[in-house]
Short mmCIF file of C-alpha atoms in Angstrom, two decimals:
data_model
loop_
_atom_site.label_atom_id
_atom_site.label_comp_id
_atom_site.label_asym_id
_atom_site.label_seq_id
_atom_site.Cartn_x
_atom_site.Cartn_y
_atom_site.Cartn_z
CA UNK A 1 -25.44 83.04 -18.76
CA UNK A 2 -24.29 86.65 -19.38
CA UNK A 3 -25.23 88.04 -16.06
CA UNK A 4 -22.77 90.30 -14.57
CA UNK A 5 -20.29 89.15 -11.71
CA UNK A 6 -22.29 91.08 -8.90
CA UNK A 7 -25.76 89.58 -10.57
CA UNK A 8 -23.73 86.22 -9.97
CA UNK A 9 -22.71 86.10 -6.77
CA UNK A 10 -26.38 87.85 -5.25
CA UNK A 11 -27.99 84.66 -7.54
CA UNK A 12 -25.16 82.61 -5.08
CA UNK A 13 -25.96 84.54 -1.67
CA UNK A 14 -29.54 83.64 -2.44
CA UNK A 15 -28.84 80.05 -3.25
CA UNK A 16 -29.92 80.26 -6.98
CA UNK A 17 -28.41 76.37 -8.46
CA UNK A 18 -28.50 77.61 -12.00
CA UNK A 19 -26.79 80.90 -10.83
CA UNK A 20 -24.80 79.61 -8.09
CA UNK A 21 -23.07 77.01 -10.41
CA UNK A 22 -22.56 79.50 -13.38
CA UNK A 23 -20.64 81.54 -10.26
CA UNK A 24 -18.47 78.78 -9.59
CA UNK A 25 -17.68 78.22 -13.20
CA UNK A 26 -16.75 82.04 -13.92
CA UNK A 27 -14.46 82.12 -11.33
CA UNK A 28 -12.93 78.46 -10.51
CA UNK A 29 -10.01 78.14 -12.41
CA UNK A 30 -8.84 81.30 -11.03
CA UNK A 31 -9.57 80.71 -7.26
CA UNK A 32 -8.11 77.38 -7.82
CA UNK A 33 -4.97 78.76 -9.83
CA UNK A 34 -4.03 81.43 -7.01
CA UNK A 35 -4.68 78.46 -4.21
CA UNK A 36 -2.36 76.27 -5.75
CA UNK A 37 0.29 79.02 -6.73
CA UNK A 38 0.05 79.27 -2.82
CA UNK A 39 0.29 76.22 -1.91
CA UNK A 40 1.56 73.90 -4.33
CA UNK A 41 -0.68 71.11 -3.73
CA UNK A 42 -3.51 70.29 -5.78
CA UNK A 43 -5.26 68.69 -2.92
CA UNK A 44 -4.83 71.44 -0.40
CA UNK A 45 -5.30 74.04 -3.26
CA UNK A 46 -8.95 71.74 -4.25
CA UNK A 47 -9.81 72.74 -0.47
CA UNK A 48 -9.03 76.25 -0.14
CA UNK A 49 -11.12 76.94 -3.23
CA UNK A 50 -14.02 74.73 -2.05
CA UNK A 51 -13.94 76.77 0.86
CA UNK A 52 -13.63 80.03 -0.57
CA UNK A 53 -16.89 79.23 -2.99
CA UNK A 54 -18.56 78.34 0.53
CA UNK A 55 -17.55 81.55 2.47
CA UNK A 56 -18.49 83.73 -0.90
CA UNK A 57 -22.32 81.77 -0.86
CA UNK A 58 -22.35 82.87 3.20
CA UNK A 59 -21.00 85.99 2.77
CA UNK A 60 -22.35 87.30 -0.65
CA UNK A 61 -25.09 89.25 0.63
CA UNK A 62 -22.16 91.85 2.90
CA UNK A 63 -19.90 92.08 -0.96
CA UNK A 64 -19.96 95.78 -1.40
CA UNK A 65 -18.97 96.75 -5.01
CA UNK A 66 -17.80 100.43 -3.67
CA UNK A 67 -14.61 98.52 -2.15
CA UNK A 68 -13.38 96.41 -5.11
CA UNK A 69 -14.62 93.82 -7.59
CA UNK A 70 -16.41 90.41 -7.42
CA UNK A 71 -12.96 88.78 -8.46
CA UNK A 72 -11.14 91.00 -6.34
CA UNK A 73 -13.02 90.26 -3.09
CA UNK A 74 -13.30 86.59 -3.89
CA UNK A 75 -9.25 86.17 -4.53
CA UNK A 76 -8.74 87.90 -1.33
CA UNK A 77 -10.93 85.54 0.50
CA UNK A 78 -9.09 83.18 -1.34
CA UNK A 79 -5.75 84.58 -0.87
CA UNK A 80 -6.48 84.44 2.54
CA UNK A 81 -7.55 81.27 3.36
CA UNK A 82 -4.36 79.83 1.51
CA UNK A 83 -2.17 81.52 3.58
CA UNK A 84 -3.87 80.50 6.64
CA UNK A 85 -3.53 76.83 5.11
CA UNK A 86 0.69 77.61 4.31
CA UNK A 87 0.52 78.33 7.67
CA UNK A 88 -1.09 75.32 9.36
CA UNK A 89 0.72 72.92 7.32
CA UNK A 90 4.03 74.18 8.68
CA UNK A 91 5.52 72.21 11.33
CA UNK A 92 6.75 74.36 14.83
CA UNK A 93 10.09 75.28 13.89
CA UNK A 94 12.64 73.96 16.75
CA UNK A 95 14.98 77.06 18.39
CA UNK A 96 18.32 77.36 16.20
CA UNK A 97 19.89 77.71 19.63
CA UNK A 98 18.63 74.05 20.81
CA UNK A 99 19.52 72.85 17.14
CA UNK A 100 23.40 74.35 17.90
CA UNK A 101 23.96 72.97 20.78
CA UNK A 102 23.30 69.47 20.11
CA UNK A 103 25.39 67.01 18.97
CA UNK A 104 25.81 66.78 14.75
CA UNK A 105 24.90 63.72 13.87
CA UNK A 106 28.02 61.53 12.86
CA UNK A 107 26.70 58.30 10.81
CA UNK A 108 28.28 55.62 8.61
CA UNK A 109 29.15 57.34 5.10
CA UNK A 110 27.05 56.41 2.28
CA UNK A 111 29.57 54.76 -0.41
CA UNK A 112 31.91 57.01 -1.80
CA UNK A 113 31.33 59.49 0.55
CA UNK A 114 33.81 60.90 2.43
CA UNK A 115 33.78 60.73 6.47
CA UNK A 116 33.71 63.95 8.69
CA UNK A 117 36.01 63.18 11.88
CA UNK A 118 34.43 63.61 15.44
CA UNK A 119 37.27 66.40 15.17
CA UNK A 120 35.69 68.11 12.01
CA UNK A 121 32.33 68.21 13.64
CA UNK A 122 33.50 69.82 16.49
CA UNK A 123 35.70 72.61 14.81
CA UNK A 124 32.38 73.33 12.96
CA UNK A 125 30.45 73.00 16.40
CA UNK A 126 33.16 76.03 17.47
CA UNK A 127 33.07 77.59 14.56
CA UNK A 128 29.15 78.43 14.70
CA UNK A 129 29.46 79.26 18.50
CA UNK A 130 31.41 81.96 17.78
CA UNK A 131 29.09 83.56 15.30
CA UNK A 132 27.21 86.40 16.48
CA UNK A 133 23.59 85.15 17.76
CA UNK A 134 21.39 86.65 15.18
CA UNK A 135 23.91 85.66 12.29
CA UNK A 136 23.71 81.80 13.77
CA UNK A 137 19.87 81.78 13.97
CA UNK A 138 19.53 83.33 10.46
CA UNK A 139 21.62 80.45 9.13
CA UNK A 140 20.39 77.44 11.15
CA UNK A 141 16.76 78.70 10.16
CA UNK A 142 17.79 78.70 6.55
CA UNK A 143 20.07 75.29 6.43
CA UNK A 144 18.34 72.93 9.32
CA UNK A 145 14.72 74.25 8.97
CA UNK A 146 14.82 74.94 5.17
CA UNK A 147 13.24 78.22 5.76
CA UNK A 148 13.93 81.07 2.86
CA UNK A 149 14.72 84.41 3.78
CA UNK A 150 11.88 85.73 3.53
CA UNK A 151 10.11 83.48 5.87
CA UNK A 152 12.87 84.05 8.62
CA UNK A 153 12.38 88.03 7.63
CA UNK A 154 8.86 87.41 8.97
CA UNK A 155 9.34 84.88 11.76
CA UNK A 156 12.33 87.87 13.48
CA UNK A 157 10.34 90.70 12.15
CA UNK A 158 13.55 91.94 10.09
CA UNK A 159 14.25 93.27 6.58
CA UNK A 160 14.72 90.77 3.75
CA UNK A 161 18.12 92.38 3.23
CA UNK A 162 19.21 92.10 6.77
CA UNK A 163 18.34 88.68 6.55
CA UNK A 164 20.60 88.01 3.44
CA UNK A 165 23.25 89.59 4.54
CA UNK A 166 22.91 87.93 8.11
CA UNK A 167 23.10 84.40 6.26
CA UNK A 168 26.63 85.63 3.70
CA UNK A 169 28.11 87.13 6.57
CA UNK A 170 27.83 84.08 8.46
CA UNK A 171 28.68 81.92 5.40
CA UNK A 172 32.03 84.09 4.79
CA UNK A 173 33.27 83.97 8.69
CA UNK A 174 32.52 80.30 8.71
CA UNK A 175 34.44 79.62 5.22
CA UNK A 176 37.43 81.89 6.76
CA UNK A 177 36.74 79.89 10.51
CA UNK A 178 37.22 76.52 8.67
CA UNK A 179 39.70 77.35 5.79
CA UNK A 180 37.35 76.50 2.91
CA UNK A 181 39.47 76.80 -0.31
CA UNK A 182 38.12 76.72 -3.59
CA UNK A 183 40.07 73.93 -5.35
#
């Protein structure tokens, strides 16, 4: 079919099968493609473009070309719903400060590995305390929680770069704090 875009997606709004399926094929492998450079999961990413397809055939008929293209407003709508799917997926993050002041773990050594003393552990325990607060969180978010700095940027409502620096700053002082040589 060489109908335009807009021609497309009224043909989908109106529940057209010839049209709505020649909308779906113009336009899958890039809703998919953004979901899944989102996500990262082919299954999640299969979703979030199903559902897109579905909110563009419910919504079709309120598109107004003045405010961008079909492709543009369907890749928001797409955009959208992956984020909202990032952010469902991800587990509630426990407090750095509960994470701190528990115990660290001390278990048998895997072989050839070396073992940290109940001594060790606690010098690093001490160590951490006396890091300013928002240095410790900004670490413990990044090393226990796996979160990158731009996530913890968003999570504290800080600059990117005052997250970095938070996280080397805190790396340094502990390196100095525990006499970390490079040999």
């Amino acid at each position: 079919m060489g109908l335009s875009d807009e021609s497309l997606l009224a043909g989908l709004a109106s529940a057209d099968p010839d049209t709505a399926a020649a909308f779906v094929r113009r336009f899958q492998g890039r809703v998919f493609g953004l979901a899944y450079a989102i996500l990262g999961d082919r299954e999640a990413a299969t979703e979030v473009a199903q559902e897109a397809f579905i909110r563009a055939w419910r919504h079709g008929a309120v598109y107004d070309a003045r405010r961008g293209t079909v492709a543009t407003w369907l890749l928001t709508i797409t955009r959208n719903l992956a984020v909202d799917a990032v952010r469902l997926r991800r587990t509630v993050p426990v407090d750095p400060m509960v994470l701190s002041a528990l115990q660290l773990p001390s278990t048998e050594p895997a072989p050839g590995e070396e073992l940290t003393s109940p001594a060790e552990l606690d010098r690093l325990r001490r160590a951490l305390d006396r890091l300013p607060a928002a240095q410790r969180r900004c670490l413990l978010l990044s090393l226990f929680h796996g979160l990158s700095g731009r996530e913890i940027s968003e999570l504290d409502g800080v600059p990117l770069g005052t997250v970095k620096t938070r996280i080397r700053t805190a790396l340094v002082t502990l390196r100095s704090a525990l006499e970390v040589r490079d040999d």
